[in-house]
PDB file of C-alpha atoms in Angstrom:
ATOM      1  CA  UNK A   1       0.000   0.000   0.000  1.00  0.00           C
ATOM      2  CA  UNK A   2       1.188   3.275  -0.770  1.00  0.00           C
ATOM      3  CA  UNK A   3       1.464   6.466   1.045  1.00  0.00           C
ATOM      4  CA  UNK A   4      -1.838   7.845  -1.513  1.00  0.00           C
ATOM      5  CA  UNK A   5      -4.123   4.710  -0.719  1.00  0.00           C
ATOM      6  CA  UNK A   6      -2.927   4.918   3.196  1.00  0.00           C
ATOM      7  CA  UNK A   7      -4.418   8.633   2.901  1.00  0.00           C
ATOM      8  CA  UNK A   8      -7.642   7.693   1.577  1.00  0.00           C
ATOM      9  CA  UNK A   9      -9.105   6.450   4.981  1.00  0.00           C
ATOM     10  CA  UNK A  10      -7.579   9.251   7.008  1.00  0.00           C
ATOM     11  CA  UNK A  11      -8.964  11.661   4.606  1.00  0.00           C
ATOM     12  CA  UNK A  12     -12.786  10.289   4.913  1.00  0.00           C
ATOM     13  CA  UNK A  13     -12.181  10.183   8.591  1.00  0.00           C
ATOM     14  CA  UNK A  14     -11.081  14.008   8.822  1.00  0.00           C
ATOM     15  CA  UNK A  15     -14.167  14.587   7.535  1.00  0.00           C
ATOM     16  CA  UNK A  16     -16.253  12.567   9.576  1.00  0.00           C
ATOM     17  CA  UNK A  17     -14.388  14.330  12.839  1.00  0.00           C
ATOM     18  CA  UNK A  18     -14.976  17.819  11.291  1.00  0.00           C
ATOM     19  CA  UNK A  19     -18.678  16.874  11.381  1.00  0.00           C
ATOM     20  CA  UNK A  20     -19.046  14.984  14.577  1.00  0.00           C
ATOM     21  CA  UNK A  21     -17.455  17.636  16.394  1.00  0.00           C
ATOM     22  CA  UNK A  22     -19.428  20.406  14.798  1.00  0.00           C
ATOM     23  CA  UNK A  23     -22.586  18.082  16.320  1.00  0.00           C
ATOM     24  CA  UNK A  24     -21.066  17.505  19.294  1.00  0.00           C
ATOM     25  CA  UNK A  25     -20.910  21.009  19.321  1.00  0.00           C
ATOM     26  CA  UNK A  26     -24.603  21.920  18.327  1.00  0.00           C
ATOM     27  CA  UNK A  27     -25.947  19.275  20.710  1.00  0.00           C
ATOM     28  CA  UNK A  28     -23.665  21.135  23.885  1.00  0.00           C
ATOM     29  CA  UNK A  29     -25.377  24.581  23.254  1.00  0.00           C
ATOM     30  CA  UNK A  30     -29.097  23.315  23.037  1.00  0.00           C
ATOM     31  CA  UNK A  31     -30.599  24.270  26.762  1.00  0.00           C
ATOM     32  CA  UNK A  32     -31.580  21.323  28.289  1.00  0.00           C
ATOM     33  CA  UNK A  33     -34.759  22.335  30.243  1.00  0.00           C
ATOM     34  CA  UNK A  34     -32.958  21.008  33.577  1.00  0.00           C
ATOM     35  CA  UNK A  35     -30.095  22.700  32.721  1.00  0.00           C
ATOM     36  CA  UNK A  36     -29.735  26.226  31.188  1.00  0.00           C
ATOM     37  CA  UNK A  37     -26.099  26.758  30.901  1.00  0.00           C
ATOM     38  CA  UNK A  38     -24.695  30.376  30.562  1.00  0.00           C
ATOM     39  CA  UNK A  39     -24.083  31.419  27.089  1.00  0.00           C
ATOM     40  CA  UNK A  40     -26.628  29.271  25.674  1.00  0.00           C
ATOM     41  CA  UNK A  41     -27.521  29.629  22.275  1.00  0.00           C
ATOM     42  CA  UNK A  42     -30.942  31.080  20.980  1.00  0.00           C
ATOM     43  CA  UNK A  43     -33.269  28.606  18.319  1.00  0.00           C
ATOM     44  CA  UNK A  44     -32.182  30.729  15.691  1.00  0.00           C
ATOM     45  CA  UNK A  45     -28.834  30.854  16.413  1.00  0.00           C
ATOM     46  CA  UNK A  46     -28.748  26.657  17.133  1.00  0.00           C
ATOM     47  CA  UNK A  47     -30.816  26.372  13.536  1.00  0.00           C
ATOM     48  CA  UNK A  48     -27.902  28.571  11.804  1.00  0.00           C
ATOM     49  CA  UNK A  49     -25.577  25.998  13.586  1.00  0.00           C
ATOM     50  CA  UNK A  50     -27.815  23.202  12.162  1.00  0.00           C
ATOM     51  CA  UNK A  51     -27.881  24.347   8.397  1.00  0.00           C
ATOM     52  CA  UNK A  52     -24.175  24.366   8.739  1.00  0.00           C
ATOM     53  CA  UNK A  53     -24.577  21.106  10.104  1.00  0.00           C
ATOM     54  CA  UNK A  54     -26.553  20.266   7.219  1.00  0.00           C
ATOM     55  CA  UNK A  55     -24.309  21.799   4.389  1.00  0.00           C
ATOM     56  CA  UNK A  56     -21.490  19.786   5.595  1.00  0.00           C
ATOM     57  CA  UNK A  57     -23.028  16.269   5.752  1.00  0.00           C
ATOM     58  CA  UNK A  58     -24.626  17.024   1.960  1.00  0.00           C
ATOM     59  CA  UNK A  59     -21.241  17.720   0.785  1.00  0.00           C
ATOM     60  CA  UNK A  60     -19.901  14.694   2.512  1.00  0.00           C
ATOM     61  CA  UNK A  61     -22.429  12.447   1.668  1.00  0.00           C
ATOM     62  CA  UNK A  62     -22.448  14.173  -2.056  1.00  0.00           C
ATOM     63  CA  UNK A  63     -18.590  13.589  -2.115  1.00  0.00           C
ATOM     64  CA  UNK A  64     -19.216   9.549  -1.333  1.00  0.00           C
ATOM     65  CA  UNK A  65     -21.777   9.181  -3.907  1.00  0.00           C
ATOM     66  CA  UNK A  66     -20.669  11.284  -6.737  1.00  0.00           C
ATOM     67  CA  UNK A  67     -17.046  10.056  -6.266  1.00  0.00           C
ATOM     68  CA  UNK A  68     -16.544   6.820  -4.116  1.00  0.00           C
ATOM     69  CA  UNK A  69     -19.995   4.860  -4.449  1.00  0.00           C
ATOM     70  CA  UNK A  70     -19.427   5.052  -8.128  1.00  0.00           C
ATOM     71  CA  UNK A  71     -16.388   3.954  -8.364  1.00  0.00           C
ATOM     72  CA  UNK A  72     -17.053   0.467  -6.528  1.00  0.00           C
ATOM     73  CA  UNK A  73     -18.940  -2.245  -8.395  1.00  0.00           C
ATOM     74  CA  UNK A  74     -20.334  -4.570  -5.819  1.00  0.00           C
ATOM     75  CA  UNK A  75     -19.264  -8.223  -6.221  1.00  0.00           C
ATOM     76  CA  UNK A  76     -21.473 -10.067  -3.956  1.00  0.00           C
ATOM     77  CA  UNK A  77     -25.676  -9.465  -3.250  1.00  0.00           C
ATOM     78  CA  UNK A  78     -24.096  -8.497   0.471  1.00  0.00           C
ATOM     79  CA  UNK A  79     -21.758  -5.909  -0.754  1.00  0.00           C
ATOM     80  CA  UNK A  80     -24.809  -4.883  -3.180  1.00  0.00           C
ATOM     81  CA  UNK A  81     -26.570  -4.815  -0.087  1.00  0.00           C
ATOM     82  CA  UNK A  82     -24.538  -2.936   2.175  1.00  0.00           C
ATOM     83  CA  UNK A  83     -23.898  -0.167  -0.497  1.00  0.00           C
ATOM     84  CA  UNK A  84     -27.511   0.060  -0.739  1.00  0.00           C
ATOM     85  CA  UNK A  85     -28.249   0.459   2.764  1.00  0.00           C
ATOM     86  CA  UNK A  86     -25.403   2.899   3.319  1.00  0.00           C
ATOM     87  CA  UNK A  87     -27.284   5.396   0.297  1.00  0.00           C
ATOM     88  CA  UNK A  88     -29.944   4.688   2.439  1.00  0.00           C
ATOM     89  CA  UNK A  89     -28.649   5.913   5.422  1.00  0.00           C
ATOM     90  CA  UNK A  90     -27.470   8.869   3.614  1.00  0.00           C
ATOM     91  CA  UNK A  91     -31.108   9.799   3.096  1.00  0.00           C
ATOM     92  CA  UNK A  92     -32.688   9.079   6.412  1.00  0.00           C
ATOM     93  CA  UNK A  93     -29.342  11.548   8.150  1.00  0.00           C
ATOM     94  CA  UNK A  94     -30.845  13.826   6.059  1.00  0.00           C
ATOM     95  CA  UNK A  95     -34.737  13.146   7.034  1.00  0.00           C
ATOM     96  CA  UNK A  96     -33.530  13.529  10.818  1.00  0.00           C
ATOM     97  CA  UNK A  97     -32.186  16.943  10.434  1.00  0.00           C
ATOM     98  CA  UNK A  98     -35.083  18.009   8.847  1.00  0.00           C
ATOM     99  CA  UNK A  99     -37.160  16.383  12.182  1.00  0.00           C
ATOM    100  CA  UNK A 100     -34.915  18.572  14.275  1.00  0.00           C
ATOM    101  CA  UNK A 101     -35.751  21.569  12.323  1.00  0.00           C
ATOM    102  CA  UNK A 102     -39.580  21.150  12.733  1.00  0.00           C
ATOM    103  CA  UNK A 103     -38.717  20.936  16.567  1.00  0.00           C
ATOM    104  CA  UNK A 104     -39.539  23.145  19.387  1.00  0.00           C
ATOM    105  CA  UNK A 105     -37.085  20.619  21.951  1.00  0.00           C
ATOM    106  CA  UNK A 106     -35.016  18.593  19.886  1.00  0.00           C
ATOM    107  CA  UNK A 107     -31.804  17.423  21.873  1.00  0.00           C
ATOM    108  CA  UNK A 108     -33.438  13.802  21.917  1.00  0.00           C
ATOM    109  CA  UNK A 109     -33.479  13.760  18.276  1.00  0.00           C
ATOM    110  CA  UNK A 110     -30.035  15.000  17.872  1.00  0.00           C
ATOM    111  CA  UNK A 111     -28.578  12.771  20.614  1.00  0.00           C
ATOM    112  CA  UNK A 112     -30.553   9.895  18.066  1.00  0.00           C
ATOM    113  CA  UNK A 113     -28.924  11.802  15.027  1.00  0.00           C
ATOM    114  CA  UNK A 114     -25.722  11.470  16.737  1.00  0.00           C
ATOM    115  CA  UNK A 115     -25.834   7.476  17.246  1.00  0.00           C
ATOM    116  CA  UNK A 116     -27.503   7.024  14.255  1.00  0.00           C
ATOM    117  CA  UNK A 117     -24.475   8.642  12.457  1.00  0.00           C
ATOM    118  CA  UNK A 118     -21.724   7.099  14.434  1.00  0.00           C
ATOM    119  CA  UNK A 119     -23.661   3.220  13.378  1.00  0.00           C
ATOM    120  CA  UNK A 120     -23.451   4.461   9.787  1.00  0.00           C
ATOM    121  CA  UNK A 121     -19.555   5.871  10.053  1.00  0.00           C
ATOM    122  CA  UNK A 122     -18.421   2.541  11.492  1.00  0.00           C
ATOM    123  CA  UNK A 123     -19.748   0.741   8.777  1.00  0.00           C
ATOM    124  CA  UNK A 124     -18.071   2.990   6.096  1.00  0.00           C
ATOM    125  CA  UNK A 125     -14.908   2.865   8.047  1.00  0.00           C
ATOM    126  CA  UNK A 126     -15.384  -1.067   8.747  1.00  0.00           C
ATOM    127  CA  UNK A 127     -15.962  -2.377   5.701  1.00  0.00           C
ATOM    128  CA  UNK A 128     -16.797  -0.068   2.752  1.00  0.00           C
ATOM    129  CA  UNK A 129     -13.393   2.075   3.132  1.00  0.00           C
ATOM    130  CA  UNK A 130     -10.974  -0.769   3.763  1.00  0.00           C
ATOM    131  CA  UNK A 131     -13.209  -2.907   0.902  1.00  0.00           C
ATOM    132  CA  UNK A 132     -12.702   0.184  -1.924  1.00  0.00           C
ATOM    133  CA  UNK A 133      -8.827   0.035  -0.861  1.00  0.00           C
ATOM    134  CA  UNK A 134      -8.814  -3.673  -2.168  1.00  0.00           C
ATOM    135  CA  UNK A 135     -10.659  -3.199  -5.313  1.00  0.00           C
ATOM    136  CA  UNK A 136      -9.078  -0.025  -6.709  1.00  0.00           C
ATOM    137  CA  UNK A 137      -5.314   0.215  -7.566  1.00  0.00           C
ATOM    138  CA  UNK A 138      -3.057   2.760  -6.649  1.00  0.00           C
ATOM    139  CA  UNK A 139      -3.475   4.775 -10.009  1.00  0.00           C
ATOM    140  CA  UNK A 140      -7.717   4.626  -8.816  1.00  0.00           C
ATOM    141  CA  UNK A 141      -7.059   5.661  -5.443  1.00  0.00           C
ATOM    142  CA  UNK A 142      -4.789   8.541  -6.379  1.00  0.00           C
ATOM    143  CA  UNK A 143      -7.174   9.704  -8.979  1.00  0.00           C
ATOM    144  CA  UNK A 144      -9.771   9.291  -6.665  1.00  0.00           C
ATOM    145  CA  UNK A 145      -8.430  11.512  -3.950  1.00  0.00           C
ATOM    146  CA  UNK A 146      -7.033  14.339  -5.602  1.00  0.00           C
ATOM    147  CA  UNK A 147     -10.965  14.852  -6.940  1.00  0.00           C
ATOM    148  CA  UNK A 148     -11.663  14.787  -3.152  1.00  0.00           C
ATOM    149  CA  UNK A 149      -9.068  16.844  -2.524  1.00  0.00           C
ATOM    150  CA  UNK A 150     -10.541  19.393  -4.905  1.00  0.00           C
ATOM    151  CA  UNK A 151     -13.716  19.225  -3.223  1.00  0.00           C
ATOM    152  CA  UNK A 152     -12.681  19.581   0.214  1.00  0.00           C
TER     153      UNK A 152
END
């Protein structure tokens, strides 16, 4: 393995840091009605957090689609399957933000948003990341990230 196709993981899983911590960070800031910490941050101010939120998890997920789910053609019905479910996911992350937004008290729904997220990184991590590392060569993987690259 080279130095380009060891990057390709760490990339992915920059991004999925820079968005867990930006959620991390929205869910801290939502008063908890049994605890109003100082500084707190208005609804409108949490649902500017939360489109930000949003932006970066369409990009993300648009990066994996446009440029990594592509790229794979699945050799098995499970790896068919799990590629399916993991566009899937894609779309229900999406459906929960919009929940949240529609929301008058919505840390339970972010705290779900949160797990639900975390279940759906370990599987790219687990087995789709490591999988698209066997099936490309180096020239694929190099290609492939330096389009990431340009859309980071």
């Amino acid at each position: 393995m080279d130095a380009i196709s060891a990057n390709f993981p760490k990339l992915m899983a920059w991004d999925h840091e820079t968005i867990n911590k930006l959620l991390n960070s929205f869910i801290y800031n939502i008063k908890d009605s049994n605890n109003i910490k100082d500084g707190s941050k208005s609804r409108e101010e949490l649902l500017n957090d939360l489109e930000e939120l949003q932006w970066l998890l369409e990009r993300h997920m648009l990066l994996e689609e446009k440029e990594i789910f592509t790229v794979i053609s699945p050799k098995s019905s499970k790896e068919s399957e799990i590629l399916d479910n993991l566009l899937d996911e894609h779309k229900q992350i999406l459906d929960y933000i919009n929940e949240i937004k529609q929301k008058t008290d919505f840390k339970i729904s972010c705290i779900n948003l949160k797990r639900f997220m975390f279940e759906h990184e370990k599987k790219e991590q687990e087995f789709f990341y490591p999988r698209l590392q066997i099936l490309l060569d180096n020239q694929q993987l190099r290609e492939l990230e330096k389009r990431m690259h340009t859309r980071f």
